[in-house]
Short mmCIF file of C-alpha atoms in Angstrom, two decimals:
data_model
loop_
_atom_site.label_atom_id
_atom_site.label_comp_id
_atom_site.label_asym_id
_atom_site.label_seq_id
_atom_site.Cartn_x
_atom_site.Cartn_y
_atom_site.Cartn_z
CA UNK A 1 -28.66 5.41 -22.12
CA UNK A 2 -29.40 9.08 -21.46
CA UNK A 3 -27.41 11.48 -23.61
CA UNK A 4 -28.34 14.82 -22.08
CA UNK A 5 -26.34 15.89 -19.01
CA UNK A 6 -29.48 16.94 -17.13
CA UNK A 7 -30.92 13.50 -17.83
CA UNK A 8 -27.78 11.92 -16.41
CA UNK A 9 -28.07 13.93 -13.21
CA UNK A 10 -31.76 13.03 -13.05
CA UNK A 11 -30.88 9.35 -13.36
CA UNK A 12 -28.35 9.71 -10.54
CA UNK A 13 -30.97 11.41 -8.37
CA UNK A 14 -33.48 8.61 -9.10
CA UNK A 15 -30.84 6.07 -8.09
CA UNK A 16 -30.24 7.88 -4.82
CA UNK A 17 -33.97 7.90 -4.13
CA UNK A 18 -33.96 4.09 -4.39
CA UNK A 19 -31.26 3.74 -1.73
CA UNK A 20 -32.54 6.63 0.37
CA UNK A 21 -33.46 4.35 3.25
CA UNK A 22 -29.88 3.10 3.51
CA UNK A 23 -28.14 6.45 3.78
CA UNK A 24 -28.10 9.49 6.04
CA UNK A 25 -27.32 11.94 3.29
CA UNK A 26 -26.43 12.26 -0.38
CA UNK A 27 -24.90 15.04 -2.42
CA UNK A 28 -24.27 15.67 -6.13
CA UNK A 29 -21.78 18.17 -7.54
CA UNK A 30 -21.07 19.15 -11.13
CA UNK A 31 -17.74 19.26 -12.93
CA UNK A 32 -16.96 22.57 -11.17
CA UNK A 33 -17.58 20.98 -7.76
CA UNK A 34 -20.73 23.06 -7.25
CA UNK A 35 -23.69 21.50 -5.44
CA UNK A 36 -26.52 20.54 -7.80
CA UNK A 37 -28.67 18.28 -5.58
CA UNK A 38 -29.01 16.81 -2.09
CA UNK A 39 -31.59 14.54 -0.51
CA UNK A 40 -34.19 15.85 1.94
CA UNK A 41 -32.58 14.71 5.17
CA UNK A 42 -29.00 15.46 4.31
CA UNK A 43 -26.84 15.60 7.44
CA UNK A 44 -25.00 18.71 6.18
CA UNK A 45 -28.19 20.77 6.00
CA UNK A 46 -29.43 20.80 9.57
CA UNK A 47 -30.91 24.09 10.75
CA UNK A 48 -27.97 24.68 13.06
CA UNK A 49 -25.41 24.17 10.32
CA UNK A 50 -27.30 26.29 7.79
CA UNK A 51 -27.48 29.11 10.34
CA UNK A 52 -23.74 28.90 10.85
CA UNK A 53 -23.23 29.01 7.06
CA UNK A 54 -25.62 31.96 6.61
CA UNK A 55 -28.05 29.96 4.41
CA UNK A 56 -31.78 30.68 4.63
CA UNK A 57 -32.86 27.32 3.19
CA UNK A 58 -31.50 24.15 1.65
CA UNK A 59 -32.16 25.60 -1.77
CA UNK A 60 -29.63 28.35 -1.08
CA UNK A 61 -26.88 25.69 -1.12
CA UNK A 62 -27.60 24.74 -4.73
CA UNK A 63 -24.97 26.26 -6.99
CA UNK A 64 -22.57 26.92 -4.10
CA UNK A 65 -19.00 25.54 -4.19
CA UNK A 66 -19.05 22.38 -2.12
CA UNK A 67 -16.25 23.67 0.15
CA UNK A 68 -18.53 26.46 1.41
CA UNK A 69 -20.97 23.93 2.82
CA UNK A 70 -18.40 21.26 3.68
CA UNK A 71 -15.08 23.03 4.33
CA UNK A 72 -12.95 19.88 4.24
CA UNK A 73 -14.76 18.18 1.38
CA UNK A 74 -12.72 16.08 -1.06
CA UNK A 75 -15.35 16.13 -3.81
CA UNK A 76 -13.31 18.53 -5.92
CA UNK A 77 -10.43 16.05 -5.78
CA UNK A 78 -12.73 13.30 -7.09
CA UNK A 79 -13.93 15.51 -9.94
CA UNK A 80 -10.43 16.60 -10.92
CA UNK A 81 -8.76 13.19 -10.73
CA UNK A 82 -11.65 10.93 -11.70
CA UNK A 83 -10.67 8.55 -8.89
CA UNK A 84 -13.29 7.22 -6.48
CA UNK A 85 -12.99 7.18 -2.71
CA UNK A 86 -15.10 4.18 -1.75
CA UNK A 87 -14.66 4.51 1.99
CA UNK A 88 -13.59 7.42 4.15
CA UNK A 89 -14.24 8.54 7.72
CA UNK A 90 -15.18 12.21 7.91
CA UNK A 91 -15.77 14.52 10.87
CA UNK A 92 -18.28 17.30 10.23
CA UNK A 93 -19.69 19.40 13.06
CA UNK A 94 -21.00 17.00 15.66
CA UNK A 95 -21.19 14.13 13.20
CA UNK A 96 -18.69 11.36 12.39
CA UNK A 97 -19.63 9.94 9.00
CA UNK A 98 -18.68 6.98 6.87
CA UNK A 99 -18.62 8.54 3.39
CA UNK A 100 -18.27 7.15 -0.14
CA UNK A 101 -17.38 9.41 -3.08
CA UNK A 102 -17.75 8.34 -6.71
CA UNK A 103 -17.11 10.21 -9.99
CA UNK A 104 -19.96 10.55 -12.50
CA UNK A 105 -19.10 10.07 -16.21
CA UNK A 106 -20.96 10.58 -19.47
CA UNK A 107 -21.17 8.02 -22.30
CA UNK A 108 -17.70 9.11 -23.53
CA UNK A 109 -16.12 8.51 -20.12
CA UNK A 110 -15.64 12.18 -19.34
CA UNK A 111 -16.11 13.17 -15.69
CA UNK A 112 -19.15 15.43 -15.37
CA UNK A 113 -19.48 15.52 -11.60
CA UNK A 114 -19.34 13.44 -8.44
CA UNK A 115 -21.68 11.75 -6.01
CA UNK A 116 -21.18 11.42 -2.23
CA UNK A 117 -23.32 9.61 0.30
CA UNK A 118 -23.04 8.92 4.01
CA UNK A 119 -24.11 5.53 5.33
CA UNK A 120 -27.01 5.49 7.75
CA UNK A 121 -26.01 5.17 11.43
CA UNK A 122 -22.36 5.25 10.44
CA UNK A 123 -21.04 5.04 13.98
CA UNK A 124 -23.21 2.01 14.76
CA UNK A 125 -21.78 0.16 11.79
CA UNK A 126 -18.28 1.44 12.32
CA UNK A 127 -17.89 0.74 16.03
CA UNK A 128 -17.24 -3.05 15.82
CA UNK A 129 -14.84 -2.52 12.93
CA UNK A 130 -13.11 0.37 14.68
CA UNK A 131 -12.80 -1.59 17.92
CA UNK A 132 -11.32 -4.55 16.06
CA UNK A 133 -8.95 -2.27 14.17
CA UNK A 134 -7.82 -0.51 17.36
CA UNK A 135 -7.13 -3.82 19.06
CA UNK A 136 -5.11 -5.06 16.11
CA UNK A 137 -3.25 -1.75 15.91
CA UNK A 138 -2.41 -1.87 19.63
CA UNK A 139 -1.23 -5.46 19.32
CA UNK A 140 0.90 -4.61 16.30
CA UNK A 141 2.44 -1.63 18.11
CA UNK A 142 3.23 -3.78 21.15
CA UNK A 143 4.80 -6.52 19.02
CA UNK A 144 6.87 -3.97 17.11
CA UNK A 145 8.10 -2.47 20.38
CA UNK A 146 9.01 -5.88 21.77
CA UNK A 147 10.73 -6.84 18.53
CA UNK A 148 12.68 -3.58 18.47
CA UNK A 149 13.73 -4.10 22.09
CA UNK A 150 14.89 -7.65 21.36
CA UNK A 151 17.02 -6.37 18.48
CA UNK A 152 18.46 -3.46 20.40
CA UNK A 153 22.02 -3.53 21.65
CA UNK A 154 22.23 -4.96 25.18
CA UNK A 155 25.81 -3.91 25.91
CA UNK A 156 27.90 -0.75 25.74
CA UNK A 157 31.58 0.04 26.18
CA UNK A 158 30.95 0.26 29.94
CA UNK A 159 30.19 -3.48 29.89
CA UNK A 160 33.74 -4.25 28.71
CA UNK A 161 35.25 -5.12 32.08
CA UNK A 162 38.97 -4.76 32.71
CA UNK A 163 41.75 -2.23 33.11
CA UNK A 164 44.70 -4.20 31.79
CA UNK A 165 46.66 -2.56 28.96
CA UNK A 166 45.18 -5.07 26.49
CA UNK A 167 41.60 -4.23 27.46
CA UNK A 168 42.20 -0.48 27.50
CA UNK A 169 43.43 -0.83 23.90
CA UNK A 170 40.29 -2.80 22.97
CA UNK A 171 38.05 -0.09 24.47
CA UNK A 172 39.90 2.58 22.53
CA UNK A 173 39.42 0.65 19.27
CA UNK A 174 35.73 0.01 20.03
CA UNK A 175 35.09 3.74 20.47
CA UNK A 176 36.95 4.44 17.25
CA UNK A 177 34.95 1.77 15.39
CA UNK A 178 31.74 3.43 16.58
CA UNK A 179 32.73 6.65 14.83
CA UNK A 180 33.14 5.06 11.39
CA UNK A 181 30.84 3.06 9.15
CA UNK A 182 33.42 0.63 7.74
CA UNK A 183 33.33 -3.13 8.25
CA UNK A 184 34.89 -4.43 11.46
CA UNK A 185 36.56 -7.83 11.86
CA UNK A 186 36.81 -9.17 15.41
CA UNK A 187 39.55 -11.75 15.88
CA UNK A 188 40.09 -13.83 18.98
CA UNK A 189 39.77 -17.20 20.62
CA UNK A 190 36.43 -18.70 21.57
CA UNK A 191 35.01 -17.14 24.71
CA UNK A 192 36.79 -13.79 24.51
CA UNK A 193 33.54 -11.80 24.23
CA UNK A 194 33.28 -11.03 20.53
CA UNK A 195 29.51 -10.49 20.50
CA UNK A 196 29.73 -8.22 23.54
CA UNK A 197 32.31 -6.13 21.68
CA UNK A 198 30.15 -6.10 18.52
CA UNK A 199 27.14 -4.81 20.47
CA UNK A 200 29.33 -2.20 22.16
CA UNK A 201 30.45 -0.92 18.76
CA UNK A 202 26.82 -0.72 17.60
CA UNK A 203 25.78 1.08 20.80
CA UNK A 204 28.31 3.89 20.33
CA UNK A 205 27.64 4.34 16.61
CA UNK A 206 25.07 6.54 14.87
CA UNK A 207 23.07 3.34 14.21
CA UNK A 208 22.50 2.71 17.92
CA UNK A 209 18.73 3.23 17.64
CA UNK A 210 18.41 0.87 14.70
CA UNK A 211 18.36 -2.96 14.85
CA UNK A 212 21.33 -5.07 15.91
CA UNK A 213 20.91 -8.49 14.30
CA UNK A 214 23.33 -11.31 15.02
CA UNK A 215 23.66 -14.61 13.20
CA UNK A 216 26.00 -17.48 14.04
CA UNK A 217 27.10 -18.93 10.73
CA UNK A 218 28.34 -22.14 12.32
CA UNK A 219 24.98 -22.85 13.99
CA UNK A 220 22.87 -22.84 10.79
CA UNK A 221 22.72 -25.85 8.43
CA UNK A 222 24.42 -25.11 5.14
CA UNK A 223 21.25 -25.64 3.09
CA UNK A 224 19.41 -22.97 5.13
CA UNK A 225 22.11 -20.31 5.20
CA UNK A 226 21.02 -18.53 2.03
CA UNK A 227 17.41 -18.30 3.21
CA UNK A 228 18.53 -17.03 6.63
CA UNK A 229 20.72 -14.32 5.11
CA UNK A 230 18.66 -13.15 2.14
CA UNK A 231 15.06 -14.13 2.95
CA UNK A 232 12.49 -16.27 1.16
CA UNK A 233 9.88 -15.28 -1.43
CA UNK A 234 6.35 -16.74 -1.15
CA UNK A 235 6.22 -20.32 -2.49
CA UNK A 236 9.97 -20.42 -3.07
CA UNK A 237 10.03 -24.12 -2.16
CA UNK A 238 7.73 -26.83 -0.87
CA UNK A 239 6.53 -25.83 2.56
CA UNK A 240 7.37 -22.15 2.12
CA UNK A 241 4.75 -19.78 3.50
CA UNK A 242 2.45 -17.55 1.48
CA UNK A 243 3.99 -14.46 2.97
CA UNK A 244 7.57 -13.33 2.24
CA UNK A 245 10.02 -14.06 5.04
CA UNK A 246 12.72 -11.41 5.45
CA UNK A 247 16.32 -12.48 5.90
CA UNK A 248 18.87 -11.14 8.33
CA UNK A 249 19.94 -8.41 5.90
CA UNK A 250 16.39 -7.05 5.66
CA UNK A 251 15.88 -7.29 9.44
CA UNK A 252 19.09 -5.34 10.04
CA UNK A 253 18.31 -2.66 7.45
CA UNK A 254 19.54 0.68 8.76
CA UNK A 255 21.40 -1.01 11.62
CA UNK A 256 24.19 -3.51 12.21
CA UNK A 257 24.50 -7.13 11.05
CA UNK A 258 26.84 -9.23 13.20
CA UNK A 259 28.23 -12.28 11.39
CA UNK A 260 29.69 -14.57 14.03
CA UNK A 261 32.03 -17.43 13.08
CA UNK A 262 32.38 -16.04 9.56
CA UNK A 263 35.26 -18.46 8.98
CA UNK A 264 32.77 -21.35 8.89
CA UNK A 265 30.77 -19.92 5.98
CA UNK A 266 30.75 -22.20 2.89
CA UNK A 267 32.57 -20.89 -0.16
CA UNK A 268 29.45 -20.70 -2.42
CA UNK A 269 27.67 -18.46 0.08
CA UNK A 270 30.78 -16.31 0.48
CA UNK A 271 30.38 -15.21 -3.15
CA UNK A 272 26.75 -14.18 -2.59
CA UNK A 273 27.65 -12.38 0.63
CA UNK A 274 30.39 -10.48 -1.19
CA UNK A 275 27.92 -9.34 -3.84
CA UNK A 276 25.43 -8.22 -1.17
CA UNK A 277 28.15 -6.16 0.54
CA UNK A 278 29.35 -4.61 -2.71
CA UNK A 279 25.97 -3.82 -4.28
CA UNK A 280 24.09 -3.19 -1.02
CA UNK A 281 21.22 -5.32 -2.24
CA UNK A 282 19.97 -8.87 -1.75
CA UNK A 283 17.83 -11.23 -3.79
CA UNK A 284 15.46 -13.35 -1.68
CA UNK A 285 15.39 -17.08 -2.37
CA UNK A 286 12.87 -17.84 -5.10
CA UNK A 287 12.58 -14.22 -6.22
CA UNK A 288 13.91 -12.40 -9.28
CA UNK A 289 13.69 -8.98 -7.64
CA UNK A 290 16.45 -7.36 -5.61
CA UNK A 291 15.92 -5.54 -2.33
CA UNK A 292 18.08 -2.57 -1.38
CA UNK A 293 19.59 -2.78 2.11
CA UNK A 294 21.72 -0.50 4.26
CA UNK A 295 23.63 -2.48 6.88
CA UNK A 296 26.89 -2.07 8.75
CA UNK A 297 28.82 -5.35 8.91
CA UNK A 298 30.70 -6.60 11.96
CA UNK A 299 32.21 -10.05 11.43
CA UNK A 300 33.94 -12.27 13.96
CA UNK A 301 35.91 -15.47 13.90
CA UNK A 302 38.13 -17.61 16.07
CA UNK A 303 39.80 -19.15 13.01
CA UNK A 304 42.97 -17.83 11.28
CA UNK A 305 41.35 -16.16 8.26
CA UNK A 306 44.65 -15.02 6.76
CA UNK A 307 45.90 -18.61 6.67
CA UNK A 308 42.58 -19.80 5.29
CA UNK A 309 42.90 -17.28 2.45
CA UNK A 310 46.35 -18.63 1.62
CA UNK A 311 44.99 -22.19 1.58
CA UNK A 312 41.98 -21.16 -0.56
CA UNK A 313 39.55 -22.05 2.24
CA UNK A 314 38.27 -18.45 2.38
CA UNK A 315 37.73 -16.02 -0.49
CA UNK A 316 40.42 -13.34 -0.52
CA UNK A 317 38.05 -10.68 -1.96
CA UNK A 318 35.58 -11.22 0.89
CA UNK A 319 38.43 -11.16 3.39
CA UNK A 320 39.58 -7.78 2.10
CA UNK A 321 36.01 -6.49 2.23
CA UNK A 322 35.66 -7.53 5.90
CA UNK A 323 39.17 -6.84 7.15
CA UNK A 324 38.90 -3.04 7.07
CA UNK A 325 39.07 -2.33 10.80
CA UNK A 326 40.40 -5.44 12.61
CA UNK A 327 40.26 -5.71 16.41
CA UNK A 328 42.23 -8.48 18.12
CA UNK A 329 40.59 -9.52 21.39
CA UNK A 330 43.09 -10.71 24.01
CA UNK A 331 42.87 -14.15 25.58
CA UNK A 332 42.21 -14.22 29.31
CA UNK A 333 45.72 -15.57 30.01
CA UNK A 334 47.08 -12.39 28.39
CA UNK A 335 45.11 -10.13 30.74
CA UNK A 336 45.57 -11.80 34.12
CA UNK A 337 45.44 -8.39 35.79
CA UNK A 338 41.69 -8.42 35.08
CA UNK A 339 41.08 -11.81 36.70
CA UNK A 340 40.21 -10.43 40.14
CA UNK A 341 37.58 -7.95 38.93
CA UNK A 342 36.10 -10.47 36.48
CA UNK A 343 35.93 -13.23 39.08
CA UNK A 344 34.27 -10.87 41.57
CA UNK A 345 31.75 -9.79 38.95
CA UNK A 346 30.82 -13.38 38.10
CA UNK A 347 30.64 -14.22 41.81
CA UNK A 348 28.14 -11.41 42.32
CA UNK A 349 26.04 -12.47 39.31
CA UNK A 350 25.97 -16.15 40.28
CA UNK A 351 25.08 -15.33 43.89
CA UNK A 352 22.20 -13.18 42.66
CA UNK A 353 20.92 -15.84 40.27
CA UNK A 354 21.07 -18.55 42.96
CA UNK A 355 19.69 -16.25 45.67
CA UNK A 356 22.75 -16.81 47.84
CA UNK A 357 25.05 -14.42 49.72
CA UNK A 358 28.00 -13.30 47.63
CA UNK A 359 31.26 -15.06 48.45
CA UNK A 360 34.53 -13.10 48.23
CA UNK A 361 37.63 -14.80 46.85
CA UNK A 362 40.63 -15.27 49.17
CA UNK A 363 44.09 -14.23 47.96
CA UNK A 364 45.06 -17.89 47.55
CA UNK A 365 41.89 -18.49 45.50
CA UNK A 366 42.88 -15.65 43.18
CA UNK A 367 46.37 -17.18 42.93
CA UNK A 368 44.74 -20.43 41.86
CA UNK A 369 42.87 -18.63 39.10
CA UNK A 370 46.04 -16.88 37.94
CA UNK A 371 47.87 -20.20 37.65
CA UNK A 372 45.30 -21.59 35.23
CA UNK A 373 45.83 -21.19 31.47
CA UNK A 374 42.13 -20.51 30.62
CA UNK A 375 41.75 -22.15 27.21
CA UNK A 376 38.02 -21.30 27.33
CA UNK A 377 38.73 -17.69 28.31
CA UNK A 378 36.00 -15.58 29.97
CA UNK A 379 33.28 -18.13 29.28
CA UNK A 380 35.32 -20.76 31.15
CA UNK A 381 35.89 -18.40 34.09
CA UNK A 382 32.15 -17.78 34.42
CA UNK A 383 31.56 -21.54 34.38
CA UNK A 384 34.20 -22.18 37.04
CA UNK A 385 32.74 -19.59 39.42
CA UNK A 386 29.26 -21.04 38.99
CA UNK A 387 30.58 -24.55 39.67
CA UNK A 388 32.15 -23.33 42.91
CA UNK A 389 28.83 -21.96 44.10
CA UNK A 390 26.85 -25.12 43.40
CA UNK A 391 29.51 -27.63 44.50
CA UNK A 392 31.00 -26.03 47.61
CA UNK A 393 29.89 -24.15 50.70
CA UNK A 394 31.37 -21.42 52.86
CA UNK A 395 31.45 -17.69 53.41
CA UNK A 396 34.39 -17.25 51.05
CA UNK A 397 35.82 -18.95 47.99
CA UNK A 398 39.04 -20.78 48.89
CA UNK A 399 41.76 -22.23 46.71
CA UNK A 400 40.75 -25.72 47.75
CA UNK A 401 37.27 -25.10 46.29
CA UNK A 402 38.89 -25.30 42.85
CA UNK A 403 40.60 -28.66 43.57
CA UNK A 404 38.07 -30.73 41.59
CA UNK A 405 37.47 -28.01 38.98
CA UNK A 406 40.95 -26.71 38.15
CA UNK A 407 43.58 -29.48 38.29
CA UNK A 408 46.44 -27.05 38.87
CA UNK A 409 44.78 -25.20 41.76
CA UNK A 410 46.86 -24.93 44.99
CA UNK A 411 45.27 -25.52 48.39
CA UNK A 412 44.81 -23.01 51.21
CA UNK A 413 47.12 -24.19 54.01
CA UNK A 414 47.84 -22.53 57.38
CA UNK A 415 51.16 -20.78 57.58
CA UNK A 416 53.86 -22.69 59.49
CA UNK A 417 54.28 -21.65 63.10
CA UNK A 418 58.03 -21.38 62.80
CA UNK A 419 60.30 -20.03 60.14
CA UNK A 420 60.18 -16.96 57.99
CA UNK A 421 56.91 -15.58 56.67
CA UNK A 422 56.28 -13.17 53.81
CA UNK A 423 55.96 -9.56 54.92
CA UNK A 424 52.54 -9.17 53.27
CA UNK A 425 51.16 -12.18 55.16
CA UNK A 426 52.49 -10.89 58.46
CA UNK A 427 51.00 -7.44 57.81
CA UNK A 428 47.62 -9.00 56.95
CA UNK A 429 47.63 -10.94 60.22
CA UNK A 430 48.54 -7.82 62.19
CA UNK A 431 45.85 -5.76 60.50
CA UNK A 432 43.24 -8.45 61.16
CA UNK A 433 44.14 -8.68 64.85
CA UNK A 434 44.00 -4.87 65.26
CA UNK A 435 40.55 -4.73 63.66
CA UNK A 436 39.25 -7.53 65.90
CA UNK A 437 40.68 -5.79 68.97
CA UNK A 438 39.04 -2.47 67.99
CA UNK A 439 35.70 -4.15 67.44
CA UNK A 440 35.91 -5.82 70.82
CA UNK A 441 36.79 -2.53 72.56
CA UNK A 442 33.87 -0.79 70.83
CA UNK A 443 31.47 -3.68 71.48
CA UNK A 444 30.97 -4.29 67.78
CA UNK A 445 30.13 -0.69 66.85
CA UNK A 446 31.65 -0.28 63.38
CA UNK A 447 31.60 3.51 63.33
CA UNK A 448 33.48 3.83 66.65
CA UNK A 449 35.92 1.06 65.63
CA UNK A 450 36.63 2.85 62.34
CA UNK A 451 37.33 6.12 64.20
CA UNK A 452 39.68 4.42 66.66
CA UNK A 453 41.60 2.86 63.75
CA UNK A 454 41.70 6.11 61.76
CA UNK A 455 39.63 4.61 58.93
CA UNK A 456 36.47 5.60 57.18
CA UNK A 457 33.50 3.33 57.72
CA UNK A 458 33.62 2.26 54.06
CA UNK A 459 37.28 1.26 54.33
CA UNK A 460 36.59 -0.68 57.50
CA UNK A 461 33.85 -2.70 55.81
CA UNK A 462 36.18 -3.43 52.89
CA UNK A 463 38.85 -4.74 55.27
CA UNK A 464 36.27 -6.83 57.15
CA UNK A 465 35.40 -8.55 53.90
CA UNK A 466 39.05 -8.91 52.98
CA UNK A 467 39.88 -10.74 56.21
CA UNK A 468 36.69 -12.78 56.29
CA UNK A 469 35.38 -11.13 59.45
CA UNK A 470 31.57 -11.49 59.66
CA UNK A 471 29.79 -8.22 59.09
CA UNK A 472 26.97 -7.78 61.60
CA UNK A 473 24.69 -4.72 62.00
CA UNK A 474 25.87 -2.09 64.48
CA UNK A 475 24.59 -2.45 68.00
#
């Protein structure tokens, strides 16, 4: 092996001469990052570039700091650190180069310089790789955007429909919960909209632009719960993939984790969940390494957790960790004032989904809904409205349309011709007759009819719908 430094550089030059046909340029620098050699057709020493650098010939570059010839060179970094840079894309003048940089060492291992060479026809070799990389990068970006959108909150406080005192209190608490980072416990019967409330809390918090991940504890088999929550390490069990699979905690990192039906969680997993909440870290299944996580917990249940704690069916320490900011969601029977607006909303949505005209609810139909006890709450109301659309016909929804759906629904019957009538019914009949008379006098022109009745056009259309009068375009 050569022992003299000049011999070592000579050996490096001889090596470069052997691979000269494979490269577009080669460059050697010493331990001070000064140029000591370059091959004859080095891309950095074109006449144009040398003129720009004020060099008369290629020989003038020898002994110059490499940065003078190549302003953004990283050769000095290779010399100082002793670390190679096997592959790098470099832009120099009009050239785009695929460059490799390697440190040169003596027999003691000391760095005495560095070697750089640019592959011949770099762009030709790079183009297929670059095209493939760009396609993969675009696909990855698109998938990440779709995944982020799927984990974004779909609802806000504005989606909490209702103006009853109970719902106004819920909205107030939701806004307050969005201002804090403590755990929230949503309590309420099945079908009261707990996930909608959870997403609304997330949407008005400072985590709104981070993931919202929901998991229904009752829907996952007990033997898979730990893997779903904490993730799986490669080869953790037979059939496990070679890549780590993140759990819900990792997916929700920086955002909100919604634990629905928390009352159905098995006791052994409750202990592990408690540790994850306390330590803010999880240990994937089959791994001995912990992963730090930052999640905001919103839990929900339709079961009486306090009673379950007393009967030892739910861990008291986990209950205290979750029950920091409780929100009790009212049952639909406790907010009957909201029935009309909710029923109208579901009627509009169902009509749109079925591509049918929207059907307004008659006063007697609304009375039928108010008589029902709604054990399934809002979810049951949505189902009832959809059943009406697919099982009955008509321009409006009548009380009798609920006869086979709600057993306690009254029927729409014509008022008796004789005897006393309620004042409201008599006023409705009078108003309807006056509107029909005005329309007849104005030959169906809604604007003129509204003026003759002293109403705005908007109010007239509202009353037409109220009384079931067909709305036709103005003549």
